[in-house]
Amino acid sequence: MNTNWNQLHEKVSHHLQAIYADVVTDIAVGDLATRLMEIMRLNSDDDIATPLPHCNHWDEEDIIMITYGDSVIQEQERPLFTLSRFLHTYCKNTINNVHILPFFPYSSDDGFSVIDYSSVNESLGGWEDVERIAADYGLMVDLVINHCSARSVWFDNFIKGDGPGSDFFFTADPSADLTGVTRPRTSPLLRETETANGTQHVWCTFSHDQVDFDFRNPKVLMTFMEIIRQYIDEGAKIFRLDAVAFLWKIIGTSCINLPQTHEVIRLIRTLVEHVNPGIMLITETNIPNRENLTYFGNANEAHAIYNFSLPPLLVNTMVTGNCLYLKNWMMSMPPAQNGTTYFNFIASHDGIGLRPAEGLLSDEELGTLVNTMQHFGGKISWRASENGQQKPYEINITLFDALQGTTKGPDKYQVDRFICAHAIMLGLEGIPGIYIHSLLGTSNDYEKVANTGQNRSINRKRWDYRELEALLDSPYSQHHKVLTRISQLIRIRKAQSAFHPNATQFTLQLGNHLFGYWRQSLDRKQSIFCISNITDEEQSILLSDINLIGTDNWLDLISRDQINSSAGFIQLKPYQTVWISNQDME
């Protein structure tokens, strides 16, 4: 018997014991561990490698573009094929990883109410189209692990009381005290459903079309390991664990961030990294910052966590011209251990989440931010708080329109402000994720909101490829300007060793109108001072404040201007960013 197989089997069994310790069941942990390893094709007669701990399988060249499979469409062409063409035409030297948002058959929530996990939505294409993209880019896929569609075969079988899925769903007694359950939505938690076994009240964290799984049943776990194995076979390298914080439920608790949820993620990591050490897990946990950080575990849980506090704090910084709150948060963030990293983003298919800003922005600051975004055409989605009051959950707006002005109103600096925000994000510790509609400078899509009745549709435009092509080829369009300038920043970033996701980072103290941080490469040879004017007025950087070493030659990597360290200061235009480096790595 293979020694490594035995060691892995013991580790998997340990995870399972921790997960199911409090569940009244006749689970044979050893047999379940064997079955999970068989599903992942980790066989006893194979030479199973032991993954190196605290190993970074990423570097400064990694950039992830976030997109729907049909964000770019052309008549009589499969959208995934069109997406591949767009990538090769406009992203060839910038993007090396692509997150295709759920591309499976679905019934609601633009893909996040999955009907069938094993097939590609026919309206998008087929697995061959996914594999084509995966052949040239690192493929990031969604594992919608908390819930599925109420129109799935599994839920049909639950209603019938027979067949696969008939015991997959979490139910609760409506008379139980559920007041402590954390809710991301205002809809009723329980869905009354008539089944062959009588009236059942099915748990629905998000909507009544999204029915929650019951992971107390090991069959659910085994089924999801089969799904993961299939996606790996189809070319997936990065897994986004959607809404995973809500996975385990215990009546009488908040039903979020429970220990069993963390242990399930550790189990998944253990198994996938033995299949391929380069596979990444990213947890999508739109929760307050302190709780979000726990999903790193001890470099044995998520490889990366969404830096959910960054979008609201950075947008707030750009519209107020004050970086105090962003700076305070940055100083509080622990460096990610090797083997883990942050996933930085400032726009996504969802809105600008406000829960991750709780405790970081005051209620007054949040109120001003919400009012400003509404003035810029944004919508607000709400949640029910612990005391039953409605609170803003997220702002629905494109990032381009969110940065069209300041709290004083719209102004002429929209593009410059937008690029400045991306320059800040691209230099930070972690892997950058850029939403396709940020790459393209897309404005609010009010027509789609009217058609769907969903606030989030405002930031989910479908571009006609030929229309988009004409705009991107026109030097006068906002779309050309944005793509050109962001692409330039990405190309510069990818050449700098100091921008490695795990390179050293320190926050600079330059007052509230200049936001800055210092990055140093892992070999300590390259330093970069990243400084942005986050106001609509010129600002001066006192070079004495950043202590440039006089024996080094300093260069702004963006403008290509030489920096004379003996000069007293340099002047920054409104929303200008400089990346001052002692090495030119291009």
Coordinates of C-alpha atoms in Angstrom, one line a residue:
M1 CA 0.0 0.0 0.0
N2 CA 1.3 3.4 -1.0
T3 CA 2.6 5.3 2.1
N4 CA 1.5 8.7 0.8
W5 CA -2.0 7.3 0.1
N6 CA -2.2 6.1 3.7
Q7 CA -1.1 9.5 5.0
L8 CA -3.6 11.3 2.8
H9 CA -6.4 8.9 3.8
E10 CA -5.7 9.6 7.4
K11 CA -5.8 13.3 6.8
V12 CA -9.1 13.1 4.9
S13 CA -10.5 11.0 7.6
H14 CA -9.5 13.6 10.2
H15 CA -11.3 16.3 8.2
L16 CA -14.4 14.1 8.0
Q17 CA -14.4 13.4 11.7
A18 CA -14.3 17.1 12.5
I19 CA -17.2 17.8 10.0
Y20 CA -19.5 15.1 11.1
A21 CA -18.7 14.8 14.8
D22 CA -22.0 16.4 15.9
V23 CA -24.2 14.8 13.3
V24 CA -26.2 11.8 14.4
T25 CA -25.4 9.3 11.7
D26 CA -23.9 5.9 11.0
I27 CA -21.2 7.4 8.8
A28 CA -18.1 5.2 8.4
V29 CA -15.5 7.8 8.2
G30 CA -12.8 5.6 6.8
D31 CA -15.1 4.3 4.0
L32 CA -16.2 7.8 3.2
A33 CA -12.6 9.0 3.0
T34 CA -11.8 6.1 0.6
R35 CA -14.8 7.0 -1.6
L36 CA -13.8 10.7 -1.8
M37 CA -10.3 9.7 -2.8
E38 CA -11.7 7.4 -5.5
I39 CA -13.9 10.2 -6.8
M40 CA -10.8 12.4 -7.1
R41 CA -8.8 9.5 -8.7
L42 CA -6.3 9.4 -5.9
N43 CA -5.7 5.6 -6.0
S44 CA -3.7 3.5 -3.7
D45 CA -1.5 2.1 -6.5
D46 CA -0.6 5.5 -7.8
D47 CA 2.4 7.6 -6.8
I48 CA 0.7 10.4 -4.9
A49 CA 2.9 13.5 -4.4
T50 CA 2.8 15.4 -1.2
P51 CA 2.1 19.2 -1.9
L52 CA 4.7 21.6 -0.6
P53 CA 3.3 23.7 2.3
H54 CA 3.3 27.5 2.0
C55 CA 4.1 27.4 -1.7
N56 CA 3.0 30.3 -4.0
H57 CA 1.7 29.0 -7.3
W58 CA 1.2 32.6 -8.6
D59 CA 3.3 35.6 -9.4
E60 CA 3.2 39.2 -10.6
E61 CA 2.1 38.2 -14.1
D62 CA -1.3 36.8 -12.9
I63 CA -4.3 38.9 -13.7
I64 CA -7.8 37.5 -13.7
M65 CA -10.6 39.0 -15.9
I66 CA -14.1 38.4 -14.6
T67 CA -16.8 38.0 -17.3
Y68 CA -20.1 36.3 -18.1
G69 CA -20.0 33.9 -21.0
D70 CA -22.2 36.2 -23.0
S71 CA -20.8 39.6 -22.0
V72 CA -19.7 39.9 -25.6
I73 CA -22.0 38.5 -28.3
Q74 CA -22.3 38.3 -32.1
E75 CA -25.2 37.1 -34.1
Q76 CA -25.1 33.5 -35.2
E77 CA -22.0 32.8 -33.1
R78 CA -21.7 30.9 -29.8
P79 CA -21.0 33.6 -27.1
L80 CA -18.2 31.5 -25.6
F81 CA -16.5 31.4 -29.0
T82 CA -17.0 35.2 -29.3
L83 CA -15.5 35.6 -25.8
S84 CA -12.5 33.6 -26.9
R85 CA -12.1 35.9 -30.0
F86 CA -12.4 39.0 -27.8
L87 CA -9.7 37.7 -25.5
H88 CA -7.2 37.0 -28.3
T89 CA -7.9 40.3 -29.9
Y90 CA -7.9 42.7 -27.0
C91 CA -6.3 40.9 -24.0
K92 CA -3.5 38.8 -25.5
N93 CA -0.6 40.5 -23.7
T94 CA -2.5 41.5 -20.5
I95 CA -4.9 38.9 -19.2
N96 CA -3.7 35.3 -18.4
N97 CA -6.6 34.0 -16.3
V98 CA -10.3 34.2 -17.1
H99 CA -13.2 33.8 -14.6
I100 CA -16.2 32.8 -16.6
L101 CA -19.2 33.4 -14.3
P102 CA -21.6 30.4 -14.1
F103 CA -22.0 29.0 -17.6
F104 CA -24.4 26.2 -16.7
P105 CA -28.2 25.9 -17.3
Y106 CA -29.9 28.1 -14.7
S107 CA -33.3 29.5 -13.7
S108 CA -32.5 32.9 -12.1
D109 CA -29.8 35.2 -10.6
D110 CA -27.9 35.3 -13.9
G111 CA -26.5 31.8 -13.4
F112 CA -26.2 31.4 -9.7
S113 CA -29.4 29.3 -9.5
V114 CA -27.9 26.2 -11.2
I115 CA -30.2 23.6 -12.8
D116 CA -27.5 21.2 -14.0
Y117 CA -23.9 21.4 -12.8
S118 CA -22.6 19.0 -15.4
S119 CA -23.4 20.7 -18.6
V120 CA -22.8 24.1 -20.4
N121 CA -25.8 26.3 -21.0
E122 CA -26.6 25.6 -24.7
S123 CA -27.2 29.4 -25.3
L124 CA -23.5 29.9 -24.5
G125 CA -21.9 27.0 -26.3
G126 CA -20.5 23.6 -25.1
W127 CA -17.6 22.2 -23.1
E128 CA -15.4 22.4 -26.2
D129 CA -15.8 26.2 -26.1
V130 CA -14.8 26.2 -22.4
E131 CA -11.9 24.0 -23.1
R132 CA -10.7 26.3 -25.9
I133 CA -10.4 29.2 -23.4
A134 CA -8.9 26.9 -20.8
A135 CA -6.2 25.9 -23.3
D136 CA -4.9 29.5 -23.5
Y137 CA -5.9 31.0 -20.1
G138 CA -6.1 29.9 -16.5
L139 CA -9.8 29.0 -16.2
M140 CA -11.6 30.1 -13.0
V141 CA -15.0 28.5 -12.5
D142 CA -17.8 29.0 -10.0
L143 CA -18.6 26.2 -7.6
V144 CA -22.1 27.2 -6.5
I145 CA -21.9 25.1 -3.4
N146 CA -24.6 26.5 -1.1
H147 CA -27.7 26.1 -3.2
C148 CA -29.1 25.1 -6.5
S149 CA -32.2 25.9 -8.6
A150 CA -35.7 24.9 -7.4
R151 CA -36.1 23.7 -11.0
S152 CA -33.3 21.2 -10.8
V153 CA -33.9 17.4 -11.1
W154 CA -32.6 17.1 -7.6
F155 CA -35.3 19.3 -6.2
D156 CA -37.9 17.6 -8.3
N157 CA -36.8 14.4 -6.7
F158 CA -37.0 16.0 -3.2
I159 CA -40.6 16.8 -3.9
K160 CA -41.3 13.3 -5.2
G161 CA -39.4 11.8 -2.3
D162 CA -37.4 9.5 -4.5
G163 CA -34.2 9.5 -6.6
P164 CA -30.9 11.4 -6.5
G165 CA -31.3 14.6 -4.6
S166 CA -34.4 13.5 -2.7
D167 CA -32.4 14.0 0.6
F168 CA -30.1 16.8 -0.5
F169 CA -31.9 19.9 0.9
F170 CA -32.0 21.6 4.3
T171 CA -35.4 21.9 6.0
A172 CA -36.4 23.5 9.3
D173 CA -39.4 23.8 11.6
P174 CA -41.0 27.2 11.0
S175 CA -41.7 27.4 14.8
A176 CA -38.0 27.2 15.6
D177 CA -36.2 30.4 16.7
L178 CA -34.5 31.6 13.6
T179 CA -34.1 35.2 14.6
G180 CA -30.3 34.8 14.9
V181 CA -29.8 33.7 11.4
T182 CA -27.7 36.0 9.3
R183 CA -29.6 37.1 6.2
P184 CA -28.2 38.7 3.1
R185 CA -31.7 39.2 1.7
T186 CA -35.1 40.5 2.9
S187 CA -37.1 37.5 1.5
P188 CA -38.6 34.9 3.9
L189 CA -35.9 32.3 4.9
L190 CA -38.2 29.3 4.6
R191 CA -40.0 28.1 1.5
E192 CA -43.2 26.1 2.2
T193 CA -43.1 23.1 -0.3
E194 CA -45.6 20.3 -0.7
T195 CA -43.8 17.0 -1.1
A196 CA -44.7 13.3 -1.1
N197 CA -43.6 13.3 2.5
G198 CA -45.9 16.1 3.5
T199 CA -45.3 19.9 3.9
Q200 CA -41.6 20.7 4.1
H201 CA -40.1 24.1 4.9
V202 CA -37.0 24.4 2.7
W203 CA -34.1 26.7 3.7
C204 CA -33.5 29.5 1.2
T205 CA -30.6 31.8 2.1
F206 CA -30.9 33.9 -1.1
S207 CA -34.3 33.4 -2.8
H208 CA -37.0 30.8 -3.1
D209 CA -35.6 29.7 -6.4
Q210 CA -32.3 29.0 -4.7
V211 CA -32.8 26.1 -2.3
D212 CA -30.0 25.3 0.1
F213 CA -28.2 22.0 0.3
D214 CA -27.9 20.0 3.5
F215 CA -24.2 19.1 3.9
R216 CA -25.0 17.0 7.0
N217 CA -25.7 14.4 4.3
P218 CA -22.4 12.9 3.1
K219 CA -24.0 12.3 -0.3
V220 CA -24.1 16.0 -0.9
L221 CA -20.3 16.2 -0.2
M222 CA -19.6 13.3 -2.5
T223 CA -21.7 14.8 -5.3
F224 CA -19.8 18.1 -5.1
M225 CA -16.4 16.3 -5.2
E226 CA -17.6 14.6 -8.4
I227 CA -18.5 18.1 -9.8
I228 CA -15.0 19.4 -8.8
R229 CA -13.3 16.5 -10.5
Q230 CA -15.3 17.0 -13.7
Y231 CA -14.4 20.7 -13.8
I232 CA -10.7 19.9 -13.3
D233 CA -11.0 17.5 -16.2
E234 CA -12.5 20.3 -18.3
G235 CA -9.5 22.5 -17.6
A236 CA -10.4 24.4 -14.4
K237 CA -7.5 25.8 -12.4
I238 CA -9.2 28.2 -10.0
F239 CA -12.4 27.5 -8.1
R240 CA -14.6 30.3 -6.7
L241 CA -16.5 28.9 -3.8
D242 CA -19.7 30.9 -4.1
A243 CA -21.6 32.0 -0.9
V244 CA -19.6 29.3 1.0
A245 CA -19.9 31.1 4.3
F246 CA -23.6 29.9 4.6
L247 CA -22.8 26.3 3.8
W248 CA -23.4 24.6 7.2
K249 CA -26.5 25.3 9.3
I250 CA -27.3 24.7 12.9
I251 CA -30.6 25.9 14.3
G252 CA -30.1 28.4 17.1
T253 CA -26.9 29.8 15.6
S254 CA -26.2 32.6 13.0
C255 CA -25.7 29.8 10.4
I256 CA -22.8 31.6 8.9
N257 CA -19.0 31.0 9.2
L258 CA -19.6 27.8 11.3
P259 CA -16.6 25.6 12.1
Q260 CA -17.9 22.8 9.9
T261 CA -17.9 25.2 6.9
H262 CA -14.3 25.9 7.4
E263 CA -13.5 22.2 7.8
V264 CA -15.3 21.4 4.5
I265 CA -13.1 24.0 2.7
R266 CA -10.0 22.5 4.3
L267 CA -11.1 19.0 3.1
I268 CA -11.6 20.3 -0.5
R269 CA -8.2 21.9 -0.4
T270 CA -6.5 18.8 0.8
L271 CA -8.1 16.7 -2.0
V272 CA -7.6 19.1 -4.9
E273 CA -4.0 20.0 -4.1
H274 CA -3.1 16.3 -4.2
V275 CA -4.7 16.1 -7.7
N276 CA -2.8 19.2 -8.8
P277 CA -0.8 21.4 -6.4
G278 CA -1.4 24.4 -8.7
I279 CA -5.2 24.4 -8.3
M280 CA -6.5 27.4 -6.3
L281 CA -9.5 27.8 -4.1
I282 CA -11.0 31.4 -3.7
T283 CA -13.7 31.8 -1.1
E284 CA -16.4 34.3 -1.9
T285 CA -17.4 35.5 1.5
N286 CA -19.1 38.9 1.4
I287 CA -19.0 39.5 5.1
P288 CA -17.2 41.9 7.5
N289 CA -13.5 42.1 7.1
R290 CA -12.4 40.3 10.3
E291 CA -14.6 37.3 9.5
N292 CA -13.4 37.2 5.9
L293 CA -9.8 36.9 7.0
T294 CA -10.5 33.6 8.9
Y295 CA -11.0 31.8 5.6
F296 CA -7.2 31.8 5.1
G297 CA -7.1 29.3 8.0
N298 CA -3.4 28.6 8.7
A299 CA -2.6 28.5 5.0
N300 CA -4.6 25.3 4.9
E301 CA -8.0 26.6 3.8
A302 CA -8.6 29.1 1.0
H303 CA -5.6 29.9 -1.2
A304 CA -7.1 33.4 -1.7
I305 CA -10.0 35.4 -0.3
Y306 CA -11.9 38.2 -1.9
N307 CA -10.7 41.5 -0.6
F308 CA -14.3 42.6 -0.2
S309 CA -13.5 45.8 1.9
L310 CA -11.5 47.2 -0.9
P311 CA -14.3 48.3 -3.3
P312 CA -16.4 50.4 -0.9
L313 CA -13.3 51.9 0.7
L314 CA -11.6 52.8 -2.5
V315 CA -14.8 54.2 -4.1
N316 CA -15.3 56.2 -0.9
T317 CA -11.7 57.5 -1.1
M318 CA -12.1 58.6 -4.7
V319 CA -15.4 60.5 -4.3
T320 CA -14.5 62.2 -1.0
G321 CA -10.8 63.0 -1.9
N322 CA -9.9 61.6 1.6
C323 CA -8.0 58.3 2.0
L324 CA -8.1 58.2 5.8
Y325 CA -10.4 55.1 6.0
L326 CA -8.7 53.3 3.2
K327 CA -5.3 53.9 4.8
N328 CA -6.4 52.8 8.3
W329 CA -7.8 49.6 6.8
M330 CA -4.6 48.9 4.8
M331 CA -2.5 49.3 8.0
S332 CA -4.7 46.8 9.8
M333 CA -4.5 44.1 7.1
P334 CA -2.0 41.3 7.9
P335 CA 0.4 40.2 5.2
A336 CA -0.8 36.9 3.6
Q337 CA 1.3 33.9 4.5
N338 CA 3.1 32.2 1.7
G339 CA 0.6 29.7 0.2
T340 CA -2.2 32.3 0.5
T341 CA -2.9 35.7 -1.1
Y342 CA -5.6 38.3 -1.4
F343 CA -7.8 38.5 -4.5
N344 CA -8.2 42.2 -5.1
F345 CA -11.1 43.6 -7.1
I346 CA -12.9 46.9 -7.2
A347 CA -15.8 45.9 -9.5
S348 CA -17.6 42.6 -10.2
H349 CA -20.9 41.2 -11.6
D350 CA -22.4 42.1 -8.2
G351 CA -22.6 45.5 -6.7
I352 CA -20.4 47.3 -4.3
G353 CA -20.9 45.3 -1.1
L354 CA -21.4 47.4 2.0
R355 CA -21.3 44.8 4.8
P356 CA -17.5 44.5 4.4
A357 CA -17.3 48.3 5.1
E358 CA -19.2 47.9 8.4
G359 CA -16.9 48.9 11.3
L360 CA -14.6 50.6 8.8
L361 CA -16.8 53.4 7.6
S362 CA -19.2 55.2 10.0
D363 CA -22.9 55.2 9.4
E364 CA -22.6 58.8 8.3
E365 CA -19.8 58.0 5.8
L366 CA -21.9 55.1 4.4
G367 CA -24.9 57.3 4.1
T368 CA -23.0 59.9 2.2
L369 CA -21.5 57.2 -0.1
V370 CA -25.0 55.7 -0.8
N371 CA -26.5 59.1 -1.5
T372 CA -23.6 60.0 -3.9
M373 CA -24.0 56.7 -5.8
Q374 CA -27.7 57.3 -6.1
H375 CA -27.0 60.7 -7.5
F376 CA -24.8 59.0 -10.1
G377 CA -27.6 56.7 -11.2
G378 CA -26.9 53.8 -8.9
K379 CA -29.5 51.5 -7.3
I380 CA -29.5 50.1 -3.7
S381 CA -30.1 46.5 -2.7
W382 CA -31.3 46.0 0.9
R383 CA -30.9 43.3 3.6
A384 CA -32.7 42.7 6.9
S385 CA -30.6 43.5 10.0
E386 CA -30.6 41.6 13.3
N387 CA -33.4 43.8 14.6
G388 CA -35.5 43.5 11.5
Q389 CA -34.6 46.9 10.1
Q390 CA -33.6 47.2 6.4
K391 CA -30.0 48.2 5.8
P392 CA -28.2 48.9 2.5
Y393 CA -26.5 45.6 1.4
E394 CA -24.9 46.7 -1.8
I395 CA -24.7 49.6 -4.3
N396 CA -25.6 48.6 -7.9
I397 CA -23.7 50.7 -10.4
T398 CA -20.9 50.3 -12.9
L399 CA -17.6 51.4 -11.5
F400 CA -17.1 53.8 -14.4
D401 CA -20.3 55.7 -13.5
A402 CA -19.6 55.4 -9.7
L403 CA -16.4 57.5 -10.3
Q404 CA -18.0 60.1 -12.6
G405 CA -17.5 62.7 -9.9
T406 CA -17.1 63.5 -6.2
T407 CA -19.5 64.2 -3.4
K408 CA -19.7 67.7 -5.1
G409 CA -21.2 66.1 -8.2
P410 CA -20.0 65.0 -11.7
D411 CA -16.9 66.6 -13.2
K412 CA -14.4 66.3 -16.0
Y413 CA -12.1 63.8 -14.3
Q414 CA -14.2 60.6 -14.8
V415 CA -11.6 58.7 -16.9
D416 CA -8.6 59.9 -14.8
R417 CA -10.3 59.1 -11.5
F418 CA -11.3 55.6 -12.9
I419 CA -7.7 54.9 -14.0
C420 CA -6.4 56.1 -10.7
A421 CA -8.6 53.6 -8.9
H422 CA -7.2 50.8 -11.0
A423 CA -3.6 51.9 -10.6
I424 CA -4.1 51.7 -6.8
M425 CA -5.6 48.2 -7.1
L426 CA -3.1 46.9 -9.5
G427 CA -0.2 47.7 -7.3
L428 CA -1.5 46.2 -4.1
E429 CA -0.4 42.9 -2.4
G430 CA -2.5 40.2 -4.0
I431 CA -3.8 39.0 -7.4
P432 CA -5.8 41.6 -9.3
G433 CA -9.2 40.8 -10.7
I434 CA -10.7 43.1 -13.4
Y435 CA -14.3 42.9 -14.4
I436 CA -14.8 43.0 -18.2
H437 CA -17.0 46.1 -17.9
S438 CA -14.3 48.0 -16.1
L439 CA -11.8 47.0 -18.8
L440 CA -14.2 48.4 -21.3
G441 CA -15.4 51.5 -19.4
T442 CA -19.0 50.4 -19.6
S443 CA -21.7 52.8 -18.3
N444 CA -24.9 51.9 -16.4
D445 CA -27.3 49.7 -18.4
Y446 CA -30.7 51.1 -17.4
E447 CA -32.5 49.3 -20.3
K448 CA -31.4 45.9 -18.9
V449 CA -32.6 46.9 -15.4
A450 CA -36.0 47.8 -16.9
N451 CA -36.2 44.5 -18.8
T452 CA -35.2 42.3 -15.8
G453 CA -36.5 44.2 -12.8
Q454 CA -33.1 43.4 -11.1
N455 CA -30.9 46.1 -9.8
R456 CA -27.7 44.1 -10.5
S457 CA -28.5 44.1 -14.2
I458 CA -27.2 47.7 -14.3
N459 CA -23.6 46.3 -14.4
R460 CA -24.2 43.2 -16.6
K461 CA -24.5 44.7 -20.1
R462 CA -24.2 42.4 -23.1
W463 CA -22.1 44.1 -25.8
D464 CA -22.6 43.5 -29.4
Y465 CA -19.2 42.5 -30.6
R466 CA -19.2 44.6 -33.8
E467 CA -20.5 47.7 -31.9
L468 CA -17.8 47.2 -29.3
E469 CA -15.1 46.7 -31.8
A470 CA -15.9 50.0 -33.5
L471 CA -15.8 51.8 -30.2
L472 CA -12.6 50.2 -29.1
D473 CA -11.0 51.1 -32.4
S474 CA -12.1 54.8 -32.0
P475 CA -9.4 56.8 -30.1
Y476 CA -12.1 59.3 -29.0
S477 CA -14.4 56.8 -27.2
Q478 CA -14.3 56.4 -23.4
H479 CA -14.0 52.6 -24.1
H480 CA -10.8 53.0 -26.2
K481 CA -9.3 55.3 -23.6
V482 CA -10.0 53.1 -20.7
L483 CA -8.9 49.8 -22.3
T484 CA -5.7 51.5 -23.6
R485 CA -4.7 53.0 -20.2
I486 CA -5.6 50.0 -18.1
S487 CA -3.8 47.6 -20.5
Q488 CA -0.7 49.8 -20.2
L489 CA -0.8 49.6 -16.4
I490 CA -1.2 45.8 -16.5
R491 CA 1.7 45.4 -18.8
I492 CA 3.9 47.5 -16.5
R493 CA 2.7 45.6 -13.4
K494 CA 3.5 42.2 -15.0
A495 CA 7.1 43.1 -15.5
Q496 CA 7.8 44.2 -11.9
S497 CA 9.0 41.6 -9.3
A498 CA 8.0 44.0 -6.5
F499 CA 4.4 43.5 -7.6
H500 CA 4.5 39.8 -6.7
P501 CA 1.3 39.1 -4.8
N502 CA 3.3 38.2 -1.7
A503 CA 5.9 40.9 -2.0
T504 CA 6.3 43.1 1.1
Q505 CA 3.9 46.0 1.4
F506 CA 3.9 49.0 3.8
T507 CA 1.4 51.9 3.9
L508 CA 2.9 55.3 3.6
Q509 CA 1.9 58.3 5.7
L510 CA 1.4 61.2 3.2
G511 CA -1.7 62.9 4.6
N512 CA -5.2 62.3 3.5
H513 CA -5.0 63.6 -0.1
L514 CA -2.2 61.4 -1.3
F515 CA -2.6 57.6 -0.9
G516 CA 0.6 55.6 -1.0
Y517 CA 2.2 52.3 -0.2
W518 CA 5.7 50.8 -0.7
R519 CA 6.3 47.4 -2.3
Q520 CA 9.6 45.4 -2.2
S521 CA 10.3 42.3 -4.2
L522 CA 10.9 39.0 -2.4
D523 CA 14.6 39.1 -3.3
R524 CA 14.7 42.7 -1.9
K525 CA 16.3 44.1 -5.1
Q526 CA 13.3 46.1 -6.4
S527 CA 11.4 48.8 -4.5
I528 CA 8.3 50.7 -5.8
F529 CA 6.7 53.6 -4.2
C530 CA 3.0 53.7 -5.4
I531 CA 1.5 57.1 -4.8
S532 CA -1.8 58.5 -6.1
N533 CA -3.3 61.9 -5.9
I534 CA -6.9 61.0 -5.0
T535 CA -8.2 64.6 -5.3
D536 CA -9.4 67.0 -8.0
E537 CA -6.5 69.4 -7.2
E538 CA -2.8 69.2 -7.8
Q539 CA -0.8 67.8 -4.9
S540 CA 2.9 67.8 -4.1
I541 CA 4.9 64.8 -2.8
L542 CA 7.7 65.8 -0.5
L543 CA 10.5 63.4 -1.5
S544 CA 11.8 63.5 2.1
D545 CA 8.6 61.8 3.1
I546 CA 9.3 58.7 1.0
N547 CA 13.1 58.6 1.6
L548 CA 14.4 57.7 -1.8
I549 CA 17.9 56.2 -1.5
G550 CA 20.3 58.7 -3.1
T551 CA 22.6 56.1 -4.6
D552 CA 19.8 54.6 -6.7
N553 CA 18.3 55.8 -10.0
W554 CA 14.6 56.3 -9.6
L555 CA 12.1 56.2 -12.4
D556 CA 8.3 56.6 -12.6
L557 CA 7.3 53.4 -14.4
I558 CA 4.1 54.9 -15.7
S559 CA 5.3 58.3 -17.2
R560 CA 8.9 57.1 -17.8
D561 CA 10.1 60.3 -16.1
Q562 CA 13.4 60.2 -14.2
I563 CA 13.0 61.2 -10.5
N564 CA 15.8 63.3 -9.0
S565 CA 16.0 62.2 -5.4
S566 CA 17.7 65.5 -4.5
A567 CA 14.8 67.6 -5.7
G568 CA 12.5 68.8 -3.0
F569 CA 9.2 67.5 -4.4
I570 CA 7.3 66.3 -7.4
Q571 CA 3.9 67.6 -8.5
L572 CA 1.0 65.3 -9.2
K573 CA -1.9 66.3 -11.4
P574 CA -5.5 65.5 -10.2
Y575 CA -5.8 61.7 -10.0
Q576 CA -2.3 61.0 -11.2
T577 CA -0.5 57.9 -10.0
V578 CA 3.3 57.4 -10.0
W579 CA 5.1 54.1 -9.5
I580 CA 8.6 55.2 -8.5
S581 CA 11.0 52.3 -8.8
N582 CA 14.8 51.9 -8.4
Q583 CA 14.7 49.3 -11.2
D584 CA 13.3 49.3 -14.7
M585 CA 12.1 45.7 -15.2
E586 CA 10.5 46.2 -18.6

